Structures are given as C-alpha cells and as structure tokens.
Coordinates of C-alpha atoms in Angstrom, one line a residue:
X1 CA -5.9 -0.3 10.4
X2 CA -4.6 1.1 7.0
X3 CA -5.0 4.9 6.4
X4 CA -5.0 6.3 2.7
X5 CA -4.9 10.0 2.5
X6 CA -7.2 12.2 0.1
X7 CA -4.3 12.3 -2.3
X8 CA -3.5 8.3 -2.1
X9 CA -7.1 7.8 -2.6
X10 CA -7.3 10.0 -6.1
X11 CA -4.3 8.7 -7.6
X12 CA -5.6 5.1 -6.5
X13 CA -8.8 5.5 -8.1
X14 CA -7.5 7.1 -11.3
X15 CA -5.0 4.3 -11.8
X16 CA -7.4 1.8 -11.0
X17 CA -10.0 3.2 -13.6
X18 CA -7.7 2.3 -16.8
X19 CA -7.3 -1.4 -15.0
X20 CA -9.6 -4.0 -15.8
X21 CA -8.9 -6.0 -12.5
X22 CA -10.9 -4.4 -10.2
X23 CA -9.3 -4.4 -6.2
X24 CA -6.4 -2.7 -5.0
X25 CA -4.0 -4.9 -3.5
X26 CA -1.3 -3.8 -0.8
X27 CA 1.4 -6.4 0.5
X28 CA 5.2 -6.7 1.8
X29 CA 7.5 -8.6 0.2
X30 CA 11.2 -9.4 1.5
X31 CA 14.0 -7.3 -0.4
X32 CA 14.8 -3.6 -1.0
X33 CA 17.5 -1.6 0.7
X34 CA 16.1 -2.5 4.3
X35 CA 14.6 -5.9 4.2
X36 CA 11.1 -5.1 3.3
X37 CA 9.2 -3.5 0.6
X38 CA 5.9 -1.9 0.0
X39 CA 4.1 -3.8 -2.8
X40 CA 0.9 -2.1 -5.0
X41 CA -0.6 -4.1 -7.5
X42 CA -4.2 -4.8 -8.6
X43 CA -6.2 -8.0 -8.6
X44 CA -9.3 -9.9 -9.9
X45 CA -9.4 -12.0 -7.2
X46 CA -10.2 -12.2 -3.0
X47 CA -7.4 -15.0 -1.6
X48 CA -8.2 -17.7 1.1
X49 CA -6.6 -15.6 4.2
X50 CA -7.5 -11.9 2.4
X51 CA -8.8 -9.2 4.5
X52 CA -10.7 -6.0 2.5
X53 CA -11.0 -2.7 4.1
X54 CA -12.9 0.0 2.7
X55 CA -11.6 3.0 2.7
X56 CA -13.3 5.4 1.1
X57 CA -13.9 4.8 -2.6
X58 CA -11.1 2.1 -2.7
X59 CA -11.4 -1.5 -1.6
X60 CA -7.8 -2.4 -0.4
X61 CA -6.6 -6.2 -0.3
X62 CA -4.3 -7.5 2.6
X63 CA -2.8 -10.7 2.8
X64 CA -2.8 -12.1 6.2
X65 CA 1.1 -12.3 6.6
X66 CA 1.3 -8.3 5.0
X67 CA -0.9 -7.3 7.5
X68 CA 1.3 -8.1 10.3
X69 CA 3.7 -5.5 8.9
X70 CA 1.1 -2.7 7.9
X71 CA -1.2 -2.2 10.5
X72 CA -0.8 1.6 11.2
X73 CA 0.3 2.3 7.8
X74 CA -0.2 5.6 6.2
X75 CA -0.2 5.7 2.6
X76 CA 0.3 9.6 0.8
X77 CA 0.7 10.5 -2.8
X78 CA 2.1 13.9 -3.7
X79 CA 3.9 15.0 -6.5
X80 CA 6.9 17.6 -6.7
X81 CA 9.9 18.4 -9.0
X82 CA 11.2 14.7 -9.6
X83 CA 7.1 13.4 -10.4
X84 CA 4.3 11.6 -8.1
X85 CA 5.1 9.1 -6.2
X86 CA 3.5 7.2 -2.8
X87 CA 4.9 8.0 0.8
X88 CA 4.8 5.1 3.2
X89 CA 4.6 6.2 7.2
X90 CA 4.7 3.1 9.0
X91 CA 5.1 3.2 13.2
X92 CA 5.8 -0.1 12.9
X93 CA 9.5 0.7 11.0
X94 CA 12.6 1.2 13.1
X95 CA 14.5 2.1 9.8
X96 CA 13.4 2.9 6.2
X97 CA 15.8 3.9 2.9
X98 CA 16.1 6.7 1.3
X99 CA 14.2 5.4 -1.3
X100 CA 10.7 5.5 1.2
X101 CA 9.9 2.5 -0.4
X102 CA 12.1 0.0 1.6
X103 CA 11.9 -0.8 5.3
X104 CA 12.9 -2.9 8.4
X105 CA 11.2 -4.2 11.7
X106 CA 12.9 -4.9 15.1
X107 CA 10.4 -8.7 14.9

C-alpha cells in the first residue's frame, strides 16, 4: 500500500489541475545515485498490468514491476529555505542518497 500525506496530496492536486492528462502516475526507474529512482509523471492513459489506488482525491497509477519496489511507500511534500520538494520514506530501502530521490534494495 502507497501512503500520500495531506501535504503530498495538495501539491499533487494543484499540479495536476494545470495538466490536461488526468492520472497521477508513480514508478521506479533504474539510475540515480543508488540504483533506483522515484519517478512522478502524469498520464492519459490506464496500462495493461496498471494498478490505481485511490487515495484520497488523487488516483495514483502503478506499474506492476514499480510496485514491487513501493509497497510501503510514503510520499511527503514540504517546503523550506531551498523550495518544495517530495520526500520518499520507503521500508523497503536499505540505502538512499542524499538527494532523497535515489535509492537501493538488498533484492
């Protein structure tokens, strides 16, 4: 299961109201400081293998081989001196960069 806090959920929305495409999709791709990285994109379109949670107000697209590597994730938004940006906490990462936006699993 995916959790998106309060703050994740707002920022979310309010990007996705100046997109046209209308679903929020969440992956991993290979690459980044660590192996892995956190990928945030929107979408027109439900993929053959796709699961949709609702969380909330915000439909959030997983690809079946992303899922593997999120379940547990929590997603934050917060903003301080340097700007806003999304925090990743994810149980299933035995090491993550500094940037927060790059991990790696032990599998």
């Amino acid at each position: 299961m995916i959790h998106l806090s309060q703050a994740a959920i707002s920022e979310i929305g309010r990007i996705k109201s100046k997109q046209l495409n209308v679903l929020f999709r969440l992956a991993v791709k290979p690459g980044g400081c660590s192996g892995f990285f956190y990928d945030m994109s929107f979408d027109e379109a439900i993929k053959v293998g796709d699961q949709v949670f609702d969380l909330d107000e915000i439909q959030v697209v997983i690809d079946a081989t992303s899922l593997n590597y999120l379940n547990g994730l929590r997603v934050d938004y917060s903003e301080d001196l340097m700007g806003g940006g999304f925090r990743f906490h994810n149980p299933q990462a035995i090491a993550t960069c500094s940037c927060g936006n790059s991990f790696s699993l032990s599998h």
